[in-house]
mmCIF file of C-alpha atoms and ligand atoms in Angstrom:
data_model
loop_
_atom_site.group_PDB
_atom_site.id
_atom_site.type_symbol
_atom_site.label_atom_id
_atom_site.label_comp_id
_atom_site.label_asym_id
_atom_site.label_seq_id
_atom_site.Cartn_x
_atom_site.Cartn_y
_atom_site.Cartn_z
ATOM 1 C CA PRO F 563 102.678 68.785 72.732
ATOM 2 C CA SER F 564 104.079 69.187 76.227
ATOM 3 C CA THR F 565 104.535 72.924 75.665
ATOM 4 C CA THR F 566 100.906 73.503 74.718
ATOM 5 C CA GLY F 567 99.740 73.537 78.327
ATOM 6 C CA THR F 568 102.267 76.160 79.323
ATOM 7 C CA ALA F 569 101.429 78.371 76.406
ATOM 8 C CA LEU F 570 97.735 78.159 77.144
ATOM 9 C CA LYS F 571 98.328 79.003 80.750
ATOM 10 C CA LYS F 572 100.297 82.116 79.834
ATOM 11 C CA LEU F 573 97.796 83.253 77.248
ATOM 12 C CA SER F 574 94.664 82.746 79.282
ATOM 13 C CA LYS F 575 93.368 85.816 81.035
ATOM 14 C CA PRO F 576 93.643 85.741 84.829
ATOM 15 C CA ALA F 577 90.273 85.140 86.481
ATOM 16 C CA GLU F 578 88.834 86.469 89.718
ATOM 17 C CA LYS F 579 90.214 83.462 91.605
ATOM 18 C CA ASP F 580 93.732 84.352 90.451
ATOM 19 C CA TYR F 581 93.377 87.858 91.882
ATOM 20 C CA GLN F 582 91.884 86.390 95.067
ATOM 21 C CA ALA F 583 95.101 84.340 95.376
ATOM 22 C CA VAL F 584 97.181 87.528 95.085
ATOM 23 C CA TYR F 585 94.869 89.171 97.632
ATOM 24 C CA GLU F 586 95.570 86.358 100.088
ATOM 25 C CA ALA F 587 99.329 86.460 99.533
ATOM 26 C CA ILE F 588 99.342 90.188 100.345
ATOM 27 C CA ALA F 589 97.052 89.692 103.349
ATOM 28 C CA GLU F 590 99.436 87.104 104.767
ATOM 29 C CA LYS F 591 102.291 89.598 104.497
ATOM 30 C CA LEU F 592 100.656 92.425 106.441
ATOM 31 C CA GLU F 593 101.946 91.319 109.813
ATOM 32 C CA GLU F 594 104.796 89.039 108.725
ATOM 33 C CA GLY F 595 108.016 90.490 110.111
ATOM 34 C CA ALA F 596 106.117 93.532 111.401
ATOM 35 C CA GLU F 597 106.552 92.711 115.092
ATOM 36 C CA ASN F 598 108.926 95.635 115.504
ATOM 37 C CA TYR F 599 107.527 97.811 112.737
ATOM 38 C CA ASP F 600 105.328 100.742 113.781
ATOM 39 C CA ASP F 601 102.102 99.368 115.236
ATOM 40 C CA GLY F 602 102.627 95.794 114.042
ATOM 41 C CA SER F 603 101.259 96.006 110.500
ATOM 42 C CA PHE F 604 102.369 97.106 107.046
ATOM 43 C CA GLY F 605 98.712 97.778 106.234
ATOM 44 C CA PRO F 606 98.831 101.581 106.637
ATOM 45 C CA VAL F 607 101.899 102.048 104.452
ATOM 46 C CA LEU F 608 100.319 99.872 101.725
ATOM 47 C CA VAL F 609 97.247 102.131 101.783
ATOM 48 C CA ARG F 610 99.539 105.136 101.430
ATOM 49 C CA LEU F 611 101.320 103.534 98.448
ATOM 50 C CA ALA F 612 97.998 102.891 96.672
ATOM 51 C CA TRP F 613 96.911 106.480 97.377
ATOM 52 C CA HIS F 614 100.151 108.125 96.232
ATOM 53 C CA ALA F 615 100.226 105.985 93.086
ATOM 54 C CA SER F 616 96.682 107.177 92.264
ATOM 55 C CA GLY F 617 96.534 110.719 93.631
ATOM 56 C CA THR F 618 98.776 112.156 90.917
ATOM 57 C CA TYR F 619 95.841 112.143 88.499
ATOM 58 C CA ASP F 620 95.022 115.310 86.583
ATOM 59 C CA LYS F 621 91.610 115.288 84.947
ATOM 60 C CA GLU F 622 92.398 118.076 82.462
ATOM 61 C CA THR F 623 95.303 116.289 80.805
ATOM 62 C CA GLY F 624 94.341 112.733 81.769
ATOM 63 C CA THR F 625 97.893 112.222 83.047
ATOM 64 C CA GLY F 626 99.023 110.586 86.282
ATOM 65 C CA GLY F 627 96.973 108.128 88.288
ATOM 66 C CA SER F 628 97.586 104.499 89.168
ATOM 67 C CA ASN F 629 97.963 103.311 85.563
ATOM 68 C CA GLY F 630 101.702 103.024 84.987
ATOM 69 C CA ALA F 631 103.131 102.513 88.490
ATOM 70 C CA THR F 632 105.732 105.114 87.598
ATOM 71 C CA MET F 633 106.749 105.527 91.255
ATOM 72 C CA ARG F 634 109.035 102.544 90.548
ATOM 73 C CA PHE F 635 111.382 105.090 88.984
ATOM 74 C CA ALA F 636 113.244 108.217 89.990
ATOM 75 C CA PRO F 637 112.418 111.078 89.908
ATOM 76 C CA GLU F 638 108.922 110.080 91.128
ATOM 77 C CA SER F 639 110.210 107.697 93.813
ATOM 78 C CA ASP F 640 112.355 110.556 95.154
ATOM 79 C CA HIS F 641 109.545 113.111 95.384
ATOM 80 C CA GLY F 642 109.339 114.365 98.976
ATOM 81 C CA ALA F 643 105.732 113.206 99.294
ATOM 82 C CA ASN F 644 106.789 109.632 98.556
ATOM 83 C CA ALA F 645 109.448 109.406 101.270
ATOM 84 C CA GLY F 646 109.249 106.068 103.064
ATOM 85 C CA LEU F 647 107.170 104.277 100.447
ATOM 86 C CA LYS F 648 110.073 102.003 99.496
ATOM 87 C CA VAL F 649 109.004 99.870 102.459
ATOM 88 C CA ALA F 650 105.681 99.281 100.711
ATOM 89 C CA ARG F 651 107.155 98.851 97.228
ATOM 90 C CA ASP F 652 109.572 96.213 98.550
ATOM 91 C CA ILE F 653 106.713 94.188 100.045
ATOM 92 C CA MET F 654 104.900 94.410 96.736
ATOM 93 C CA GLU F 655 108.068 93.277 94.940
ATOM 94 C CA SER F 656 108.116 90.065 96.968
ATOM 95 C CA ILE F 657 104.496 89.428 95.950
ATOM 96 C CA HIS F 658 105.288 90.195 92.308
ATOM 97 C CA LYS F 659 107.991 87.504 92.326
ATOM 98 C CA ARG F 660 105.277 84.945 93.075
ATOM 99 C CA PHE F 661 102.728 86.396 90.633
ATOM 100 C CA PRO F 662 104.779 87.863 87.778
ATOM 101 C CA TRP F 663 101.723 88.033 85.494
ATOM 102 C CA ILE F 664 100.150 90.928 87.412
ATOM 103 C CA SER F 665 101.140 94.509 86.528
ATOM 104 C CA TYR F 666 102.687 96.595 89.301
ATOM 105 C CA SER F 667 99.891 99.112 88.735
ATOM 106 C CA ASP F 668 97.234 96.482 89.429
ATOM 107 C CA LEU F 669 99.270 95.024 92.287
ATOM 108 C CA TRP F 670 99.822 98.296 94.170
ATOM 109 C CA THR F 671 96.155 99.268 93.959
ATOM 110 C CA LEU F 672 95.099 95.762 94.998
ATOM 111 C CA GLY F 673 97.466 96.142 97.970
ATOM 112 C CA GLY F 674 95.437 99.137 99.136
ATOM 113 C CA VAL F 675 92.230 97.106 98.861
ATOM 114 C CA VAL F 676 93.726 94.233 100.866
ATOM 115 C CA ALA F 677 95.019 96.552 103.587
ATOM 116 C CA ILE F 678 91.698 98.387 104.025
ATOM 117 C CA GLN F 679 89.681 95.157 104.121
ATOM 118 C CA GLU F 680 92.047 93.240 106.414
ATOM 119 C CA MET F 681 92.103 96.168 108.853
ATOM 120 C CA GLN F 682 88.312 95.776 109.202
ATOM 121 C CA GLY F 683 87.369 98.417 106.680
ATOM 122 C CA PRO F 684 84.667 98.275 104.012
ATOM 123 C CA THR F 685 84.781 95.924 101.030
ATOM 124 C CA ILE F 686 86.354 97.783 98.106
ATOM 125 C CA SER F 687 85.269 97.011 94.537
ATOM 126 C CA TRP F 688 88.338 96.628 92.349
ATOM 127 C CA ARG F 689 88.930 96.054 88.650
ATOM 128 C CA PRO F 690 92.070 94.752 86.903
ATOM 129 C CA GLY F 691 93.456 96.157 83.680
ATOM 130 C CA ARG F 692 96.213 98.649 84.496
ATOM 131 C CA SER F 693 99.466 98.416 82.593
ATOM 132 C CA ASP F 694 102.915 99.583 83.611
ATOM 133 C CA LYS F 695 104.591 102.487 81.858
ATOM 134 C CA ASP F 696 108.212 103.504 81.697
ATOM 135 C CA VAL F 697 110.184 106.293 83.336
ATOM 136 C CA ALA F 698 109.113 108.871 80.724
ATOM 137 C CA ALA F 699 105.573 108.718 82.146
ATOM 138 C CA CYS F 700 106.621 109.779 85.673
ATOM 139 C CA SER F 701 104.299 112.354 87.260
ATOM 140 C CA PRO F 702 105.683 115.829 87.906
ATOM 141 C CA ASP F 703 106.405 116.718 91.541
ATOM 142 C CA GLY F 704 103.775 118.671 93.463
ATOM 143 C CA ARG F 705 100.616 116.770 92.528
ATOM 144 C CA LEU F 706 100.063 115.261 95.993
ATOM 145 C CA PRO F 707 98.813 117.381 98.902
ATOM 146 C CA ASP F 708 101.143 119.322 101.175
ATOM 147 C CA ALA F 709 100.164 118.790 104.823
ATOM 148 C CA SER F 710 101.388 122.210 105.936
ATOM 149 C CA LYS F 711 98.728 124.004 103.878
ATOM 150 C CA ASP F 712 95.054 124.941 104.311
ATOM 151 C CA GLN F 713 91.612 124.216 102.846
ATOM 152 C CA ARG F 714 92.330 126.188 99.673
ATOM 153 C CA HIS F 715 95.231 123.924 98.871
ATOM 154 C CA LEU F 716 93.151 120.810 99.617
ATOM 155 C CA ARG F 717 90.557 121.982 97.113
ATOM 156 C CA ASP F 718 93.205 122.856 94.500
ATOM 157 C CA ILE F 719 94.705 119.380 94.730
ATOM 158 C CA PHE F 720 91.543 117.301 95.054
ATOM 159 C CA TYR F 721 89.373 119.229 92.579
ATOM 160 C CA ARG F 722 92.157 118.648 90.037
ATOM 161 C CA MET F 723 91.454 114.906 90.417
ATOM 162 C CA GLY F 724 87.713 115.511 90.111
ATOM 163 C CA TRP F 725 86.560 115.201 93.752
ATOM 164 C CA ASN F 726 83.990 117.280 95.635
ATOM 165 C CA ASP F 727 84.073 118.485 99.259
ATOM 166 C CA GLN F 728 82.214 115.463 100.628
ATOM 167 C CA GLU F 729 84.631 113.072 98.941
ATOM 168 C CA ILE F 730 87.669 115.017 100.166
ATOM 169 C CA VAL F 731 86.449 114.541 103.737
ATOM 170 C CA ALA F 732 85.536 110.871 103.224
ATOM 171 C CA LEU F 733 88.971 110.071 101.750
ATOM 172 C CA SER F 734 90.703 111.943 104.585
ATOM 173 C CA GLY F 735 89.169 109.429 107.003
ATOM 174 C CA ALA F 736 91.998 107.086 105.955
ATOM 175 C CA HIS F 737 93.982 108.957 108.596
ATOM 176 C CA ALA F 738 92.373 106.601 111.109
ATOM 177 C CA LEU F 739 95.301 104.463 109.957
ATOM 178 C CA GLY F 740 99.020 104.708 110.475
ATOM 179 C CA ARG F 741 101.176 107.564 111.654
ATOM 180 C CA GLY F 742 103.551 110.307 110.734
ATOM 181 C CA HIS F 743 107.230 109.357 110.723
ATOM 182 C CA PRO F 744 109.848 112.029 111.497
ATOM 183 C CA ASP F 745 112.243 110.411 108.994
ATOM 184 C CA ARG F 746 109.640 110.378 106.199
ATOM 185 C CA SER F 747 107.319 113.396 106.241
ATOM 186 C CA GLY F 748 108.771 114.996 109.354
ATOM 187 C CA TYR F 749 105.454 114.688 111.213
ATOM 188 C CA SER F 750 105.181 112.435 114.220
ATOM 189 C CA GLY F 751 102.597 110.172 115.783
ATOM 190 C CA PRO F 752 99.310 108.409 115.026
ATOM 191 C CA TRP F 753 95.938 110.099 114.504
ATOM 192 C CA THR F 754 94.008 107.528 116.542
ATOM 193 C CA PHE F 755 94.506 105.032 119.350
ATOM 194 C CA SER F 756 93.953 102.117 116.932
ATOM 195 C CA PRO F 757 96.142 102.901 113.912
ATOM 196 C CA THR F 758 95.833 99.403 112.432
ATOM 197 C CA MET F 759 92.036 99.345 112.513
ATOM 198 C CA PHE F 760 89.865 101.122 109.983
ATOM 199 C CA THR F 761 87.284 103.145 111.940
ATOM 200 C CA ASN F 762 85.648 106.581 111.896
ATOM 201 C CA ASP F 763 87.777 107.570 114.906
ATOM 202 C CA PHE F 764 89.700 110.181 112.904
ATOM 203 C CA PHE F 765 86.490 112.242 112.684
ATOM 204 C CA LYS F 766 85.415 111.572 116.264
ATOM 205 C CA LEU F 767 88.777 112.602 117.690
ATOM 206 C CA LEU F 768 88.981 115.644 115.432
ATOM 207 C CA LEU F 769 85.712 116.868 116.996
ATOM 208 C CA ASP F 770 85.991 115.559 120.562
ATOM 209 C CA GLU F 771 89.582 116.291 121.564
ATOM 210 C CA LYS F 772 91.123 119.645 122.357
ATOM 211 C CA TRP F 773 93.911 120.200 119.834
ATOM 212 C CA GLN F 774 96.913 122.394 120.562
ATOM 213 C CA TRP F 775 100.090 123.232 118.678
ATOM 214 C CA LYS F 776 102.838 120.746 119.488
ATOM 215 C CA LYS F 777 105.916 122.379 120.960
ATOM 216 C CA TRP F 778 108.865 120.838 119.200
ATOM 217 C CA ASN F 779 111.466 121.441 116.524
ATOM 218 C CA GLY F 780 109.555 119.547 113.835
ATOM 219 C CA PRO F 781 106.984 120.881 111.370
ATOM 220 C CA GLU F 782 103.884 122.616 112.763
ATOM 221 C CA GLN F 783 101.365 120.011 113.836
ATOM 222 C CA HIS F 784 98.658 119.652 116.450
ATOM 223 C CA GLU F 785 98.554 117.253 119.390
ATOM 224 C CA ASP F 786 95.676 116.282 121.667
ATOM 225 C CA LYS F 787 95.795 118.184 124.919
ATOM 226 C CA LYS F 788 94.842 115.183 127.063
ATOM 227 C CA THR F 789 97.454 112.569 126.149
ATOM 228 C CA GLN F 790 99.743 114.513 123.823
ATOM 229 C CA SER F 791 100.202 111.270 121.916
ATOM 230 C CA LEU F 792 97.936 111.881 118.928
ATOM 231 C CA MET F 793 98.489 114.237 116.033
ATOM 232 C CA MET F 794 96.609 116.253 113.444
ATOM 233 C CA LEU F 795 98.196 117.813 110.372
ATOM 234 C CA PRO F 796 97.375 121.408 109.433
ATOM 235 C CA THR F 797 95.340 120.004 106.500
ATOM 236 C CA ASP F 798 93.413 117.750 108.916
ATOM 237 C CA MET F 799 92.535 120.770 111.098
ATOM 238 C CA ALA F 800 91.324 122.547 107.946
ATOM 239 C CA LEU F 801 88.510 119.980 107.779
ATOM 240 C CA ILE F 802 86.875 121.479 110.882
ATOM 241 C CA LYS F 803 87.809 125.093 110.139
ATOM 242 C CA ASP F 804 86.017 125.065 106.825
ATOM 243 C CA LYS F 805 82.201 124.990 107.078
ATOM 244 C CA SER F 806 81.583 122.947 103.981
ATOM 245 C CA PHE F 807 84.142 120.328 105.070
ATOM 246 C CA LYS F 808 83.022 120.310 108.723
ATOM 247 C CA LYS F 809 79.492 119.401 107.757
ATOM 248 C CA TRP F 810 80.823 116.039 106.536
ATOM 249 C CA VAL F 811 83.152 115.556 109.484
ATOM 250 C CA ASP F 812 80.041 115.805 111.719
ATOM 251 C CA ILE F 813 78.138 113.304 109.598
ATOM 252 C CA TYR F 814 80.966 110.743 109.449
ATOM 253 C CA ALA F 815 81.772 111.078 113.168
ATOM 254 C CA ASN F 816 78.187 110.170 113.966
ATOM 255 C CA ASP F 817 77.583 107.507 111.350
ATOM 256 C CA GLN F 818 80.287 104.907 110.838
ATOM 257 C CA GLU F 819 78.166 103.017 108.317
ATOM 258 C CA LYS F 820 77.741 106.077 106.103
ATOM 259 C CA PHE F 821 81.477 106.752 106.343
ATOM 260 C CA PHE F 822 82.324 103.170 105.336
ATOM 261 C CA GLU F 823 79.987 103.354 102.356
ATOM 262 C CA ASP F 824 81.256 106.732 101.113
ATOM 263 C CA PHE F 825 84.900 105.911 101.749
ATOM 264 C CA GLY F 826 84.558 102.539 100.016
ATOM 265 C CA ASN F 827 83.097 104.120 96.896
ATOM 266 C CA ALA F 828 85.592 106.970 96.816
ATOM 267 C CA PHE F 829 88.639 104.777 97.439
ATOM 268 C CA SER F 830 87.547 102.381 94.708
ATOM 269 C CA ARG F 831 87.225 105.309 92.274
ATOM 270 C CA LEU F 832 90.530 106.831 93.434
ATOM 271 C CA LEU F 833 92.315 103.638 92.378
ATOM 272 C CA GLU F 834 90.669 103.864 88.931
ATOM 273 C CA LEU F 835 91.373 107.513 88.050
ATOM 274 C CA GLY F 836 92.710 107.668 84.496
ATOM 275 C CA VAL F 837 92.696 103.915 83.958
ATOM 276 C CA PRO F 838 91.553 102.825 80.478
ATOM 277 C CA PHE F 839 89.714 99.619 81.376
ATOM 278 C CA GLU F 840 88.706 97.189 78.670
ATOM 279 C CA GLU F 841 85.019 97.425 78.004
ATOM 280 C CA GLY F 842 82.994 95.072 80.176
ATOM 281 C CA THR F 843 85.642 94.693 82.906
ATOM 282 C CA LYS F 844 83.593 93.638 85.918
ATOM 283 C CA PRO F 845 84.322 94.864 89.448
ATOM 284 C CA MET F 846 85.641 92.177 91.781
ATOM 285 C CA ARG F 847 84.961 91.951 95.500
ATOM 286 C CA PHE F 848 87.448 89.924 97.489
ATOM 287 C CA LYS F 849 86.949 87.760 100.556
ATOM 288 C CA THR F 850 89.001 88.650 103.617
ATOM 289 C CA LEU F 851 91.429 86.049 104.978
ATOM 290 C CA ASN F 852 89.211 84.959 107.831
ATOM 291 C CA ALA F 853 85.875 85.430 106.096
HETATM 292 ZN ZN1 ZEM T 794 97.795 110.783 104.128
HETATM 293 N N1 ZEM T 794 99.532 111.400 105.039
HETATM 294 N N2 ZEM T 794 97.482 112.666 103.437
HETATM 295 N N3 ZEM T 794 96.166 110.135 103.131
HETATM 296 N N4 ZEM T 794 98.183 108.910 104.767
HETATM 297 C C1 ZEM T 794 100.350 110.625 105.831
HETATM 298 C C2 ZEM T 794 100.150 109.310 106.179
HETATM 299 C C3 ZEM T 794 99.133 108.522 105.688
HETATM 300 C C4 ZEM T 794 98.261 113.778 103.667
HETATM 301 C C5 ZEM T 794 99.573 113.764 104.216
HETATM 302 O O1 ZEM T 794 100.388 114.831 103.972
HETATM 303 C C6 ZEM T 794 100.078 112.665 104.954
HETATM 304 C C7 ZEM T 794 95.291 110.894 102.397
HETATM 305 C C8 ZEM T 794 95.287 112.271 102.355
HETATM 306 C C9 ZEM T 794 96.321 113.085 102.841
HETATM 307 C C10 ZEM T 794 97.407 107.810 104.500
HETATM 308 C C11 ZEM T 794 96.360 107.726 103.580
HETATM 309 C C12 ZEM T 794 95.794 108.818 102.953
HETATM 310 C C13 ZEM T 794 101.437 111.418 106.294
HETATM 311 C C14 ZEM T 794 102.568 110.902 107.170
HETATM 312 C C15 ZEM T 794 101.270 112.679 105.754
HETATM 313 C C16 ZEM T 794 102.205 113.854 106.003
HETATM 314 C C17 ZEM T 794 103.585 110.185 106.285
HETATM 315 C C18 ZEM T 794 104.738 109.590 107.091
HETATM 316 O O2 ZEM T 794 105.444 110.353 107.742
HETATM 317 O O3 ZEM T 794 104.894 108.360 107.051
HETATM 318 C C19 ZEM T 794 97.559 114.955 103.213
HETATM 319 C C20 ZEM T 794 98.025 116.392 103.280
HETATM 320 C C21 ZEM T 794 96.358 114.527 102.724
HETATM 321 C C22 ZEM T 794 95.290 115.428 102.210
HETATM 322 C C23 ZEM T 794 94.027 115.267 102.574
HETATM 323 C C24 ZEM T 794 94.370 110.044 101.698
HETATM 324 C C25 ZEM T 794 93.286 110.543 100.740
HETATM 325 C C26 ZEM T 794 94.685 108.745 102.032
HETATM 326 C C27 ZEM T 794 94.078 107.469 101.595
HETATM 327 C C28 ZEM T 794 92.848 107.346 101.105
HETATM 328 C C29 ZEM T 794 97.853 106.695 105.317
HETATM 329 C C30 ZEM T 794 97.223 105.314 105.382
HETATM 330 C C31 ZEM T 794 98.939 107.148 106.065
HETATM 331 C C32 ZEM T 794 99.760 106.391 107.099
HETATM 332 C C33 ZEM T 794 100.995 105.783 106.474
HETATM 333 C C34 ZEM T 794 101.855 105.024 107.429
HETATM 334 O O4 ZEM T 794 102.919 104.600 106.994
HETATM 335 O O5 ZEM T 794 101.492 104.835 108.598
#
């Protein structure tokens, strides 16, 4: 009889409160040991992990996407676009040790939700139900965007996932967070002056600053003329070169609330691309640590 309890516990489906507990464990890790890491938070790199796990989706074949967490394996972990994401996967591994019942696919996407919310971003609806796949399901290289390219490339990549121009711009606002690392992508520097706070500053700075080519030996990137401490990728600059994109940059720069709403919806959907949820799986909305 003493084993019955254990068996029941293993068989019972995790409830929202169980995922809230995982949420909190991740939230507590964001700044733990990050005193000397970047800008003091692992939040941005966790957002990038959730995005790169999801952004491999191809709507024609239904392949790729967050379901599977195939970036655990080479060759996907070694794709150039994923350079540096081991930092994020290792943090997630330490969480998985405490909550072994959650799939890596659910965990990595939940990590993106935690990071956005704890860095003062919008509440992101999230549903569980992803399952991990093995190495054979790895995504082919080249599905994630290449920062050295232009608006045509952005559309090729994002239309393949099923996005429209407005959503491409909204999702790009995540570049309020984090920075380029010369030893990862080759690019260098943050996009904003508050890289651990989710804001619409990416759009404001894109419009308000004078951007010039950075003179250096690294890949072609822009820097702000005034402080020469901020950066824009060629693909970021494409958002104000292209009329249909710029329209949304203007809107989001002037309306933080609208940006939060559109980003929140798009990010939530990004994490669900290609995921076969069980019918009736309800979206969860998590409380932040100091709510
Ligand atoms: Zn990013 N991104 N991204 N991105 N990204 C970087 C960093 C971060 C592109 C890209 O090439 C790069 C989206 C879209 C696009 C984040 C989130 C999201 C870096 C720097 C590059 C080069 C990596 C490094 O050196 O560490 C391109 C071309 C995109 C096409 C539009 C979308 C969509 C995102 C989420 C919704 C985040 C949070 C970072 C910062 C990571 C960090 O470690 O600081």
